[in-house]
mmCIF file of C-alpha atoms in Angstrom:
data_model
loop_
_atom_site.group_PDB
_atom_site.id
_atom_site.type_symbol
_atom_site.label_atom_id
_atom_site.label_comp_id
_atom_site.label_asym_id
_atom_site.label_seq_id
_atom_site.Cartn_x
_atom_site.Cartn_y
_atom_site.Cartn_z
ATOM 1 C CA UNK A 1 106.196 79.362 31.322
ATOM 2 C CA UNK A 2 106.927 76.455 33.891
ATOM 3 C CA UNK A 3 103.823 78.449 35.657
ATOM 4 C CA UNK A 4 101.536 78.127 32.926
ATOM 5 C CA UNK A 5 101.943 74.753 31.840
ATOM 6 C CA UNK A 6 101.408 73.555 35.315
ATOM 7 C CA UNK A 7 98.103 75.604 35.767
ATOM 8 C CA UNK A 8 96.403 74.061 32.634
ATOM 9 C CA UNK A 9 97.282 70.432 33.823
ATOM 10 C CA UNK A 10 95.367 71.645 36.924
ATOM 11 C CA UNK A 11 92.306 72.348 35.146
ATOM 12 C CA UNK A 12 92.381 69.480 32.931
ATOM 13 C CA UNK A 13 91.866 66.878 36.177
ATOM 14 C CA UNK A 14 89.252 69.212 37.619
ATOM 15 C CA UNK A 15 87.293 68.714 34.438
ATOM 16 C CA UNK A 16 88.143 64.339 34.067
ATOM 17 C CA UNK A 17 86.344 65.120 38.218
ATOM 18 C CA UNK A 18 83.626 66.507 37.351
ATOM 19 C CA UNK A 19 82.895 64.677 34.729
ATOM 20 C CA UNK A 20 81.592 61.525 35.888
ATOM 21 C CA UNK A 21 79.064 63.363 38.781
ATOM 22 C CA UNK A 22 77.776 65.177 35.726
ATOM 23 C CA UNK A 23 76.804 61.580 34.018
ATOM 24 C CA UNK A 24 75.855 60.167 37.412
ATOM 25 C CA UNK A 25 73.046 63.361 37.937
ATOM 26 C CA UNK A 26 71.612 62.503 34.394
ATOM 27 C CA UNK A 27 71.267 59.283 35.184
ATOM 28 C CA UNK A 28 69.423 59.641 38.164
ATOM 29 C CA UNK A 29 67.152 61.928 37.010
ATOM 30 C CA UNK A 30 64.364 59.219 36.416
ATOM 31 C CA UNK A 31 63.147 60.038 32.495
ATOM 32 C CA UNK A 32 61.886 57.584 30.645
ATOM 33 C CA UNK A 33 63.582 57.053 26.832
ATOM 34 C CA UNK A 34 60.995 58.663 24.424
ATOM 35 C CA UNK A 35 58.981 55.399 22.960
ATOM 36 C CA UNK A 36 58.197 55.141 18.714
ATOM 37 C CA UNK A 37 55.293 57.103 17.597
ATOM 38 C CA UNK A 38 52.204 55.198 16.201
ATOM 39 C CA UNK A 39 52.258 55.828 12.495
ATOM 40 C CA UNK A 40 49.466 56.582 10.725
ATOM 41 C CA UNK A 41 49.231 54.657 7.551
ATOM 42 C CA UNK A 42 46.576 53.799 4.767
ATOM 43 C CA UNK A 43 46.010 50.341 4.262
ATOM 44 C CA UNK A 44 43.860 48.330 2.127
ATOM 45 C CA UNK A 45 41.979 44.414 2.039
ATOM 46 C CA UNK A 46 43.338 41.881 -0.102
ATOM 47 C CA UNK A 47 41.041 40.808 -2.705
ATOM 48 C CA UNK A 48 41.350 37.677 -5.025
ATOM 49 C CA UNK A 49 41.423 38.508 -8.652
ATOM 50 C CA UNK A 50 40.071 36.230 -11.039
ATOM 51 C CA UNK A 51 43.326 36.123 -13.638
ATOM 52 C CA UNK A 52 43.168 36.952 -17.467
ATOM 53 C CA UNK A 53 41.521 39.839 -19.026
ATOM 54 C CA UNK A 54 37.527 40.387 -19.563
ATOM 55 C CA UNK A 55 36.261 40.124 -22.992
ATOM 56 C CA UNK A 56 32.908 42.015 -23.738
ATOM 57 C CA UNK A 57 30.950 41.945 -26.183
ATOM 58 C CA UNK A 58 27.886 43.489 -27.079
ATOM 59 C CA UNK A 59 24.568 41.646 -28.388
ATOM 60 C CA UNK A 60 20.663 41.601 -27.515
ATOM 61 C CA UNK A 61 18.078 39.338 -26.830
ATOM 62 C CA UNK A 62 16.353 36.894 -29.177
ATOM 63 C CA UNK A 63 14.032 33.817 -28.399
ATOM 64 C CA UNK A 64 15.897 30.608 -28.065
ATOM 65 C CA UNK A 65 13.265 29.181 -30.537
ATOM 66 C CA UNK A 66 11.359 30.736 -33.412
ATOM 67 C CA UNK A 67 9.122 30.078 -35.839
ATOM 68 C CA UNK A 68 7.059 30.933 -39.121
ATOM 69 C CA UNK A 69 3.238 30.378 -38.476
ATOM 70 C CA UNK A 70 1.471 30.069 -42.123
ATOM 71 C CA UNK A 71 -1.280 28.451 -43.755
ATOM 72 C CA UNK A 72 -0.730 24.998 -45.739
ATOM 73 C CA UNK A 73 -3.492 25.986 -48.214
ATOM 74 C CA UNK A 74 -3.675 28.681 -50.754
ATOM 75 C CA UNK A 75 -6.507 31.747 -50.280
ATOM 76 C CA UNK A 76 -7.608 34.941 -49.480
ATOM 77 C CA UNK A 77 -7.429 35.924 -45.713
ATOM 78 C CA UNK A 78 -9.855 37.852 -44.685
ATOM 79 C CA UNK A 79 -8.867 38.275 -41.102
ATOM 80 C CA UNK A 80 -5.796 38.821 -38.791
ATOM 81 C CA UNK A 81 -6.959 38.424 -34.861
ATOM 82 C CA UNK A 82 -3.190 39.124 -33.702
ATOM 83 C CA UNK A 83 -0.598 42.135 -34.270
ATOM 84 C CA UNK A 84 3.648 42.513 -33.477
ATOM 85 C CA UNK A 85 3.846 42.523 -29.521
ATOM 86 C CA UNK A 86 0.984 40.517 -28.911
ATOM 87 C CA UNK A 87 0.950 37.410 -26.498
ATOM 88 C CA UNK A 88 -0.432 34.228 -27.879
ATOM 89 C CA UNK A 89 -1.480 30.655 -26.419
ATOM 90 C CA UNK A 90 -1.439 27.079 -27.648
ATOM 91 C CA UNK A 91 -4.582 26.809 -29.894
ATOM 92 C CA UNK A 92 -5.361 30.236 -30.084
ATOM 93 C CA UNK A 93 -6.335 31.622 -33.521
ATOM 94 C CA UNK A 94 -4.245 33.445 -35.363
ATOM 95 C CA UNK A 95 -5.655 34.504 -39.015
ATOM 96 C CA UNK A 96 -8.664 32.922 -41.138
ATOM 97 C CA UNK A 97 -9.049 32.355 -44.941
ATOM 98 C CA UNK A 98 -12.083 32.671 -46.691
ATOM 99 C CA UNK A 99 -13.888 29.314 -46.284
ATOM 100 C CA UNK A 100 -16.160 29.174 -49.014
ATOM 101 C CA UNK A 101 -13.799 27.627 -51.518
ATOM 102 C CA UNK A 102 -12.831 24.818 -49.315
ATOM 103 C CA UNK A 103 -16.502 24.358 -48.092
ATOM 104 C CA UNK A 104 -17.800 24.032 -52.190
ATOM 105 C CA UNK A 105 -14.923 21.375 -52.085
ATOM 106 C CA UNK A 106 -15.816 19.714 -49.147
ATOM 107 C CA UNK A 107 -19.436 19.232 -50.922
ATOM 108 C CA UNK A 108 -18.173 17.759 -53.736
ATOM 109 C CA UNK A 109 -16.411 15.457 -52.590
ATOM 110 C CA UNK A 110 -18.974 14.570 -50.355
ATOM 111 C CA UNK A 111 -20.621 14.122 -53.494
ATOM 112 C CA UNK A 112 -18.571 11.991 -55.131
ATOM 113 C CA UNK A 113 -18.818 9.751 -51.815
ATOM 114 C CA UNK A 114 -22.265 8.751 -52.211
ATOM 115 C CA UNK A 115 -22.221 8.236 -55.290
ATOM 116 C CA UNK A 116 -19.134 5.747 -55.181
ATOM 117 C CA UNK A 117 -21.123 4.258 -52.215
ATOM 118 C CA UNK A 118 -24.308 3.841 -53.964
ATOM 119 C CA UNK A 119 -21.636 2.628 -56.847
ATOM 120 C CA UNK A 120 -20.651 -0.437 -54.815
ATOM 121 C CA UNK A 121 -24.117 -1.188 -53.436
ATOM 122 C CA UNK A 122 -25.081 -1.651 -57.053
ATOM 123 C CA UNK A 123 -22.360 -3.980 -57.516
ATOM 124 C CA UNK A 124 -22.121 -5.742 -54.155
ATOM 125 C CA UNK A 125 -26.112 -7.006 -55.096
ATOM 126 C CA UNK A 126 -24.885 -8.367 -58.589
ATOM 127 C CA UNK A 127 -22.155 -10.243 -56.937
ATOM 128 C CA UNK A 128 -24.194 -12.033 -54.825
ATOM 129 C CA UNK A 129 -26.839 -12.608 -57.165
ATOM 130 C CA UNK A 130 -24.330 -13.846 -59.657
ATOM 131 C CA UNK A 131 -22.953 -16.189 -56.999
ATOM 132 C CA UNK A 132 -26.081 -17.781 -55.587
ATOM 133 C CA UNK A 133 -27.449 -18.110 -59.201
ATOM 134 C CA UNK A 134 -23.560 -20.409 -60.086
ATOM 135 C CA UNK A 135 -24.137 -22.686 -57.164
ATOM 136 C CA UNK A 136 -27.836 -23.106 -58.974
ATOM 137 C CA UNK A 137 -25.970 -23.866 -62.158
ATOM 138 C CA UNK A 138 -28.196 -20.632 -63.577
ATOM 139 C CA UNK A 139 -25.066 -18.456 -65.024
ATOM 140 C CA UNK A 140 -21.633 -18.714 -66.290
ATOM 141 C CA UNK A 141 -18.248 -18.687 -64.450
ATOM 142 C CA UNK A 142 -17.913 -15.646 -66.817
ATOM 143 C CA UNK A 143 -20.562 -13.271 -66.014
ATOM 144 C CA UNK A 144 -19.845 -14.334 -62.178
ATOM 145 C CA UNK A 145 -16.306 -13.096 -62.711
ATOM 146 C CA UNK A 146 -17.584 -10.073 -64.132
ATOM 147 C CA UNK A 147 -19.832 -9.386 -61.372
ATOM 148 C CA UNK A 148 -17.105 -9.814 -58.851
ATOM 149 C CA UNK A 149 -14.709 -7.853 -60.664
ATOM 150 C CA UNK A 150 -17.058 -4.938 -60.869
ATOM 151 C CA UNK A 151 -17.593 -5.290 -57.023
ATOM 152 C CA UNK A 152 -13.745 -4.753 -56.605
ATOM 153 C CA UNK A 153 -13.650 -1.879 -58.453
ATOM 154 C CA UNK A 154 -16.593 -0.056 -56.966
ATOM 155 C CA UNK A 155 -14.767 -0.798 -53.746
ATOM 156 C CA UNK A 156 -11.649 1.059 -54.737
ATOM 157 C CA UNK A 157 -13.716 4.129 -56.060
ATOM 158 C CA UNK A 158 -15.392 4.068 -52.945
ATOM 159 C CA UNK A 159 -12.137 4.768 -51.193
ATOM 160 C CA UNK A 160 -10.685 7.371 -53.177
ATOM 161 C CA UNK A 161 -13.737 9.126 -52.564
ATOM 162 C CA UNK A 162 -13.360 9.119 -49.019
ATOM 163 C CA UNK A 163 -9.708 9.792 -49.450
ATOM 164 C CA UNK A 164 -10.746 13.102 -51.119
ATOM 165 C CA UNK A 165 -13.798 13.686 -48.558
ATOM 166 C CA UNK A 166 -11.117 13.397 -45.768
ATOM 167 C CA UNK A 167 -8.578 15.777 -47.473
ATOM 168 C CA UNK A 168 -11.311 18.382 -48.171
ATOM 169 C CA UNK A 169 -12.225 18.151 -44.483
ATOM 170 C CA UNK A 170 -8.960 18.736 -43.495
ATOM 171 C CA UNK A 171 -8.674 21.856 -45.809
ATOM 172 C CA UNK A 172 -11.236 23.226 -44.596
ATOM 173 C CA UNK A 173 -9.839 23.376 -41.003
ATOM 174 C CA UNK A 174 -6.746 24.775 -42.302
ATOM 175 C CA UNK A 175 -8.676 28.110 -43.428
ATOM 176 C CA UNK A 176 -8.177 28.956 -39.883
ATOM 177 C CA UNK A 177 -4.374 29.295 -38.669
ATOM 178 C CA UNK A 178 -3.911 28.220 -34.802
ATOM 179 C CA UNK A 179 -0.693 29.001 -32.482
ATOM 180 C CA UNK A 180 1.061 25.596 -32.051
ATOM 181 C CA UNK A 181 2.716 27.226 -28.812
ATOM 182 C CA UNK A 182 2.614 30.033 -26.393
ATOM 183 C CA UNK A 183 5.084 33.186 -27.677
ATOM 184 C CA UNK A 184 5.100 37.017 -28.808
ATOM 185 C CA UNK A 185 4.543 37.637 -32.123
ATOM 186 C CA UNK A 186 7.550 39.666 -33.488
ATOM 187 C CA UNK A 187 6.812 39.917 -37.485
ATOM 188 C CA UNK A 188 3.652 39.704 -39.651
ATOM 189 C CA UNK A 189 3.720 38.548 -43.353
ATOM 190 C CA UNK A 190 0.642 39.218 -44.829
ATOM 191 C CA UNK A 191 -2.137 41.650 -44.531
ATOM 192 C CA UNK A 192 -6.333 41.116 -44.737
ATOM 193 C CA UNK A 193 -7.842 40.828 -48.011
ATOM 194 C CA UNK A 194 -4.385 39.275 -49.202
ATOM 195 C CA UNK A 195 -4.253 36.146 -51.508
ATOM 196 C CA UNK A 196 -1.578 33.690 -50.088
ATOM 197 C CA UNK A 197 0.273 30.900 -50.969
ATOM 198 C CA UNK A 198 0.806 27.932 -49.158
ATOM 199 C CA UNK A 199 3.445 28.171 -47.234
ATOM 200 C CA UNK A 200 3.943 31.888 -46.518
ATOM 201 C CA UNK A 201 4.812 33.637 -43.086
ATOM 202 C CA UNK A 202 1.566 35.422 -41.352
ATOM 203 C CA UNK A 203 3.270 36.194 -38.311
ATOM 204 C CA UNK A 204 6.562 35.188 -36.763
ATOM 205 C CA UNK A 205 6.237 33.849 -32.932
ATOM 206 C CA UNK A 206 9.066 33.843 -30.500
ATOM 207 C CA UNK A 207 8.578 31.088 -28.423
ATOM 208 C CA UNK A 208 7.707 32.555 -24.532
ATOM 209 C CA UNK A 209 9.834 29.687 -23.160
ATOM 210 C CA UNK A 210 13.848 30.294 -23.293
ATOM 211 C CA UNK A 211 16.230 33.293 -24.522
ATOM 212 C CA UNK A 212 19.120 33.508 -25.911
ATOM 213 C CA UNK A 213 21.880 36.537 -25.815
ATOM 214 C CA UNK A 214 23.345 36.717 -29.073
ATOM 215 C CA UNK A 215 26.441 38.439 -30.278
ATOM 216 C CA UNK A 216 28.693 38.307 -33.240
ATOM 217 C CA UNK A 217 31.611 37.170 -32.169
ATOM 218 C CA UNK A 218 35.407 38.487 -33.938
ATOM 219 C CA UNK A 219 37.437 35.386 -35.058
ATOM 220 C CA UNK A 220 40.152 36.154 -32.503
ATOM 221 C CA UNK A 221 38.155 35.821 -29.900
ATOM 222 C CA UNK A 222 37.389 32.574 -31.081
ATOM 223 C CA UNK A 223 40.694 31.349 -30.551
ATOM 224 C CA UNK A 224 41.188 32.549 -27.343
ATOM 225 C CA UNK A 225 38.000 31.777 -25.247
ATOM 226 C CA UNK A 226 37.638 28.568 -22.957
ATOM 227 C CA UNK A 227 35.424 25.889 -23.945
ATOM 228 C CA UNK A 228 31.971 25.528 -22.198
ATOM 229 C CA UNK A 229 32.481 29.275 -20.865
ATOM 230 C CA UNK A 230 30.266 31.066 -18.607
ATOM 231 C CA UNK A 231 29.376 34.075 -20.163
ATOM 232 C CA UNK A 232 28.096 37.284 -17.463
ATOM 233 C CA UNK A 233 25.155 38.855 -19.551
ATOM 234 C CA UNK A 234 24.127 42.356 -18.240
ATOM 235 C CA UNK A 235 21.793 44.952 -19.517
ATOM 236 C CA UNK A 236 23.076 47.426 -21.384
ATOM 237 C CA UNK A 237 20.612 49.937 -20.019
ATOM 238 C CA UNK A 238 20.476 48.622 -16.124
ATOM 239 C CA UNK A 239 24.377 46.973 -15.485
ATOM 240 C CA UNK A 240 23.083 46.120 -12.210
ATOM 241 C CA UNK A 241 20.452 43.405 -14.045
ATOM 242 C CA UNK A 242 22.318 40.613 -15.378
ATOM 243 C CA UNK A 243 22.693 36.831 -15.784
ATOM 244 C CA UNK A 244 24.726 34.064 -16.626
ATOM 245 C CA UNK A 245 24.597 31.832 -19.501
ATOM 246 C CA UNK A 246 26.564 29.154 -21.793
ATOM 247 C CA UNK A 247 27.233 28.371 -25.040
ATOM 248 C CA UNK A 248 24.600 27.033 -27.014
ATOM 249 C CA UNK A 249 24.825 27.751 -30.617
ATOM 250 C CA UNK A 250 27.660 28.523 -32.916
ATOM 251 C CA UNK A 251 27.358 29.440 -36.263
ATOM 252 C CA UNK A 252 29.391 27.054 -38.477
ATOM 253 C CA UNK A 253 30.750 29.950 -41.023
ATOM 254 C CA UNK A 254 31.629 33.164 -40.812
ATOM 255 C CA UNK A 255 29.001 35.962 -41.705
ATOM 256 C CA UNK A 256 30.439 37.046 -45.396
ATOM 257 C CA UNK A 257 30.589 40.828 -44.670
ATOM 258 C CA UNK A 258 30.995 41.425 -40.619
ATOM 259 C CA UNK A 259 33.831 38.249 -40.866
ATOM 260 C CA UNK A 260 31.877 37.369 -37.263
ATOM 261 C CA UNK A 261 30.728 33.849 -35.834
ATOM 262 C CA UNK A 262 26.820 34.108 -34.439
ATOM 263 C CA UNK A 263 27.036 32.836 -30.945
ATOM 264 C CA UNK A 264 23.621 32.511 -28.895
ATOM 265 C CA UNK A 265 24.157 31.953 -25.071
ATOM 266 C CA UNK A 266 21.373 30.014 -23.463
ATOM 267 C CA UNK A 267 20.669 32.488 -20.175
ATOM 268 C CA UNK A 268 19.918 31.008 -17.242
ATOM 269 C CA UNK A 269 16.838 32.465 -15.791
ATOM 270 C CA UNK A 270 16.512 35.693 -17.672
ATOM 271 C CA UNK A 271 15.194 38.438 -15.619
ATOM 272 C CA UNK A 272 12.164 40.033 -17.036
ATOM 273 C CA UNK A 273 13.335 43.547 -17.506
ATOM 274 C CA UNK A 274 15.838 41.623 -20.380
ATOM 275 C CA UNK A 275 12.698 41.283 -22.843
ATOM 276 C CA UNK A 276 13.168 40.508 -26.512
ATOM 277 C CA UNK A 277 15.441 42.854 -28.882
ATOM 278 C CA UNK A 278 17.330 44.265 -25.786
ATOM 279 C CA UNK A 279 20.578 45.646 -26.205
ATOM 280 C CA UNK A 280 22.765 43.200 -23.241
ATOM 281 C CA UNK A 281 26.440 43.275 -22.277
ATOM 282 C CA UNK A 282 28.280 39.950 -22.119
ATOM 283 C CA UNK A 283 31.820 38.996 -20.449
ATOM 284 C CA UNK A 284 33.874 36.386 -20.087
ATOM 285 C CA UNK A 285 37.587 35.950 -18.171
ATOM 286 C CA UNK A 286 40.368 34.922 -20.450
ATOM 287 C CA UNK A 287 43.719 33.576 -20.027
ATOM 288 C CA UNK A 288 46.152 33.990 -17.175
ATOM 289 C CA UNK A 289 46.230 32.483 -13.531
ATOM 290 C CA UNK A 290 44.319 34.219 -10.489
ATOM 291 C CA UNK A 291 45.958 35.927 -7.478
ATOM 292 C CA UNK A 292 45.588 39.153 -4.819
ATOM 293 C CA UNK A 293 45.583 42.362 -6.284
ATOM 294 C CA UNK A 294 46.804 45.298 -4.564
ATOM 295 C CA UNK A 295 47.888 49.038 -5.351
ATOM 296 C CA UNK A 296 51.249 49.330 -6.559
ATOM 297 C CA UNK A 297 52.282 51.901 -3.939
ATOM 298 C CA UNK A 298 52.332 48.599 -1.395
ATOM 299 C CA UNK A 299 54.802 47.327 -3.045
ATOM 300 C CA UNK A 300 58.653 47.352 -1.442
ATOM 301 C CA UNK A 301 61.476 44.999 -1.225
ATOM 302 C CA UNK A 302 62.961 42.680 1.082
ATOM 303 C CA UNK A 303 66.116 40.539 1.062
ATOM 304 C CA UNK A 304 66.413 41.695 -2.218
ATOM 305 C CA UNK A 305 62.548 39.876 -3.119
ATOM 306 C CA UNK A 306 59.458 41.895 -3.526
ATOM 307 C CA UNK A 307 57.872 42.159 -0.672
ATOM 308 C CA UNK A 308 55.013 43.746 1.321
ATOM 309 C CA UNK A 309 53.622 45.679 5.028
ATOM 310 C CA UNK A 310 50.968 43.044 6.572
ATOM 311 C CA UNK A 311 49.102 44.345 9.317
ATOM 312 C CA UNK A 312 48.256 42.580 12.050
ATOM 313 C CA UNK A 313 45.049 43.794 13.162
ATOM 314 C CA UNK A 314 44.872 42.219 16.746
ATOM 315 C CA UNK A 315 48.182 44.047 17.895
ATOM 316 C CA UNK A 316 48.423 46.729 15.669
ATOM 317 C CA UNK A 317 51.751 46.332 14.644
ATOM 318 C CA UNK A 318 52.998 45.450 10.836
ATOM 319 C CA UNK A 319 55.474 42.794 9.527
ATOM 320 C CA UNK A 320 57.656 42.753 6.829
ATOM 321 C CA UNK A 321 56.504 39.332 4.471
ATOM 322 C CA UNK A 322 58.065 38.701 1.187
ATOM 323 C CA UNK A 323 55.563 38.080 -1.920
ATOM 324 C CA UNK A 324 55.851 36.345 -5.499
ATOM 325 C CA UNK A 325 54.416 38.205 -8.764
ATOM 326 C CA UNK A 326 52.296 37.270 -10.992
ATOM 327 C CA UNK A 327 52.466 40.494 -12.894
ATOM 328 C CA UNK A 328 52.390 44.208 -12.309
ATOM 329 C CA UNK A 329 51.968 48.178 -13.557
ATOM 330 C CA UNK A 330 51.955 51.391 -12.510
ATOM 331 C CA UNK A 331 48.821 50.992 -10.854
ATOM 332 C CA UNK A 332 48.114 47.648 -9.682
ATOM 333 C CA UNK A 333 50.385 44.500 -8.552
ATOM 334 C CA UNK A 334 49.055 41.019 -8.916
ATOM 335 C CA UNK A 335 50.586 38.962 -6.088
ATOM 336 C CA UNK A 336 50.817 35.049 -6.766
ATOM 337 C CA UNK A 337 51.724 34.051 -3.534
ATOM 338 C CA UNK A 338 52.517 35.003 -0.462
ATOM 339 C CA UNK A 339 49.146 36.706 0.580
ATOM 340 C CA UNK A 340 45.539 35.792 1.807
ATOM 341 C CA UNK A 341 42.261 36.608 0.971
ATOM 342 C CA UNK A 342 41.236 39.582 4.074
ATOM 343 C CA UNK A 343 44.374 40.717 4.935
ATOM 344 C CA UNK A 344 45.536 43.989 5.713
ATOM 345 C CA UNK A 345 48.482 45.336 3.735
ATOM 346 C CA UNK A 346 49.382 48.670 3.618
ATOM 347 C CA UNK A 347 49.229 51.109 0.689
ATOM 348 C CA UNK A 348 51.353 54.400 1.809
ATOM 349 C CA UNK A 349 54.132 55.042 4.086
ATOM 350 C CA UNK A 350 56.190 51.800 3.641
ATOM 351 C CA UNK A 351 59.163 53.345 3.645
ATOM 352 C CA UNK A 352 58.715 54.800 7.273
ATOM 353 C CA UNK A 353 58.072 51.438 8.877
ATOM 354 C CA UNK A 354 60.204 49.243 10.765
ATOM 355 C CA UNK A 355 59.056 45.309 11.661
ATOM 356 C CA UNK A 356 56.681 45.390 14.726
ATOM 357 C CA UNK A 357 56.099 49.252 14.845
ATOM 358 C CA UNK A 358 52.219 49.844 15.140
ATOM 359 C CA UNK A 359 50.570 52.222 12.938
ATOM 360 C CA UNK A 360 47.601 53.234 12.866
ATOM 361 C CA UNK A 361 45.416 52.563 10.208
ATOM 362 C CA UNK A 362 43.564 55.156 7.485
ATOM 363 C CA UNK A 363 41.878 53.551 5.749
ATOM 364 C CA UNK A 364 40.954 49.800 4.720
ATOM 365 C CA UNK A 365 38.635 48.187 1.574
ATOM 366 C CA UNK A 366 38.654 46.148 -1.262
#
C-alpha cells in the first residue's frame, strides 16, 4: 500500500513538470488572436419630419373672380356670338338685342330735341325783342316778364330733351352686350330669339386671371388648423402636379345641410394642367413639434435611456448615442433630440453590436 501511494505522488510532479513547457510551446507558436468580424447591418438616413398629422381635403378649381354678364335693357336677342368653354377678351361681343326698338326711340327723342330747340329759338327772339322794345319805353314790365319767363322754360324743355336723346343713345349701345374682361365662359342664361329682362345672366365668365382651390371644410378642422396656413394643392388626377396656396376666403356660416365652411385658397401660380372644375387634393400639417424619424427596429436602450446605433461612415465603426422621444409605434420612432439630419443609424442587428465594432452597411435611404 506504502508502494502505491508513493508511485501516484510520483506521477503527480511529473505532470505539475510538464505542465508549464506545455504553456510555454503554445505560446511560442506565433498565432495571432482571431480579430471581430465586420458585421453586416442595414442602416438607414435620418430624415426630418415635419411634426403633426396631414389634413386633406378634397375640392376643385374655381375662378378667383366671377361674374354675371347681362344686358341693362329689356328685348329680344337675336344673337349669341359665344358658347360654355369659350375664351373671351375685353370688348369683345358677347350677344345682341334686336335694335329696332331702341333705334325708333332714339328718333323720337331726337325728335322731341328739335323741336324743344326750335321751342327756345322762338322764345329767345321774343325776349330780346321784348327787352329792346322796354328800354324804348314801347311795352310793359309785364309782357317783358312774360317773354323772359317763356325763354326759361323753353330752356328747361330743351334739356330734358337732350336728357332723353342721350339716354336713348345709350340704349341703343346696350343692345349689344361686350366682355368687361378677359375669362372662359362657364354658364349661359338665355338662348336666341329669347325676350329678356334687364338684368338677367347671358353667360357667366370666369375671370382668366387668378384661381382658387375650394373645399368644404368640417367644423373640426376649423378648430384645429393654424392661421395663415399654407395649404399643398395637388391634382387629384396627376399627384405629381401641385401647388401651394393660402387662405383667402372663408365663408362666414356654415352651409345648412353639409354643416361645412367654404374655404377658397388663393394658388400661387396654378399650373395649367389644374384648369377650371378640376377635382385637386389639398394638405396641410397640424399640431405637434418636428423631429427625425426612423424605423422602430433602430430603436434600443442605453443607461437605461432610449437610445440608438450611429454609424460613422469615415471609419466604419458604430457608437452607441442616447436619444429623446418625441413619440413612437410599432413602426416608426420620432426622435426629438439627439440626432441630425444625414446620419446613419442602423435599422437591424442592434443587438449584435458592441461600441466601435465596424459593420458593414446594407443598405442606407430616407
Amino acid at each position: 500500500m506504502n508502494h502505491n501511494r508513493a508511485e501516484r505522488a510520483h506521477r503527480r510532479w511529473a505532470l505539475l513538470a510538464v505542465a508549464p513547457s506545455i504553456l510555454l510551446a503554445a505560446c511560442g507558436s506565433g498565432e495571432e488572436p482571431v480579430a471581430d468580424p465586420v458585421r453586416p447591418v442595414r442602416v438607414v438616413t435620418v430624415a426630418k419630419h415635419e411634426g403633426g398629422e396631414t389634413l386633406s381635403l378634397t375640392g376643385q378649381i374655381q375662378a378667383q373672380d366671377e361674374v354675371s354678364l347681362a344686358f341693362r335693357i329689356d328685348g329680344r336677342m337675336i344673337e349669341r356670338l359665344v358658347n360654355v368653354g369659350d375664351q373671351v377678351e375685353a370688348g369683345q361681343p358677347i350677344a345682341r338685342l334686336d335694335p329696332e326698338p331702341s333705334r325708333n326711340a332714339l328718333r323720337m327723342a331726337q325728335a322731341n330735341l328739335s323741336a324743344a330747340m326750335g321751342q327756345q329759338t322762338l322764345a329767345r327772339n321774343d325776349y330780346e325783342r321784348q327787352e329792346t322794345l322796354l328800354g324804348q319805353g314801347w311795352t310793359t314790365r309785364a309782357r317783358y316778364d312774360t317773354a323772359a319767363q317763356a325763354l326759361k322754360a323753353a330752356a328747361a324743355q330743351v334739356d330734358s330733351a337732350q336728357a332723353q336723346f342721350d339716354t336713348a343713345q345709350d340704349n341703343l349701345g346696350y343692345t349689344e352686350l361686350v366682355a368687361d374682361g378677359a375669362g372662359t365662359v362657364t354658364a349661359r342664361g338665355a338662348e336666341p330669339g329669347e325676350v329678356v329682362a334687364a338684368g338677367r345672366m347671358i353667360v357667366h365668365l370666369a375671370r382668366r386671371d387668378g384661381r382658387d382651390a375650394v373645399f368644404d371644410v368640417p367644423a373640426p378642422v376649423f378648430r384645429i388648423a393654424p392661421a395663415n396656413s399654407v395649404v399643398t394643392v395637388s391634382l387629384a388626377s396627376d399627384p405629381a402636379v401641385q401647388t401651394i396656396g393660402r387662405v383667402r376666403e372663408v365663408a362666414p356660416q356654415a352651409d345648412p345641410v353639409t354643416r361645412t365652411f367654404t374655404v377658397r385658397v388663393g394658388l400661387q401660380d396654378p399650373p395649367d394642367a389644374m384648369r377650371l372644375g378640376s377635382t385637386v387634393n389639398g394638405s396641410i400639417q397640424v399640431g405637434g413639434v418636428g423631429g427625425f424619424e426612423i424605423p422602430a427596429t433602430a430603436l434600443t436602450q442605453a443607461n437605461r435611456q432610449p437610445a440608438v446605433w450611429v454609424v460613422d461612415p469615415a471609419t466604419g465603426t458604430v457608437a452607441l448615442r442616447n436619444i429623446d422621444l418625441e413619440r413612437y409605434d410599432l413602426a416608426r420612432v420620432i426622435v426629438a433630440r439627439g440626432l441630425e439630419a444625414d446620419e446613419v443609424v442602423v435599422t437591424a442587428g442592434v443587438q449584435a453590436l458592441r461600441p466601435g465594432q465596424k459593420v458593414r452597411m446594407l443598405g442606407a435611404g430616407p
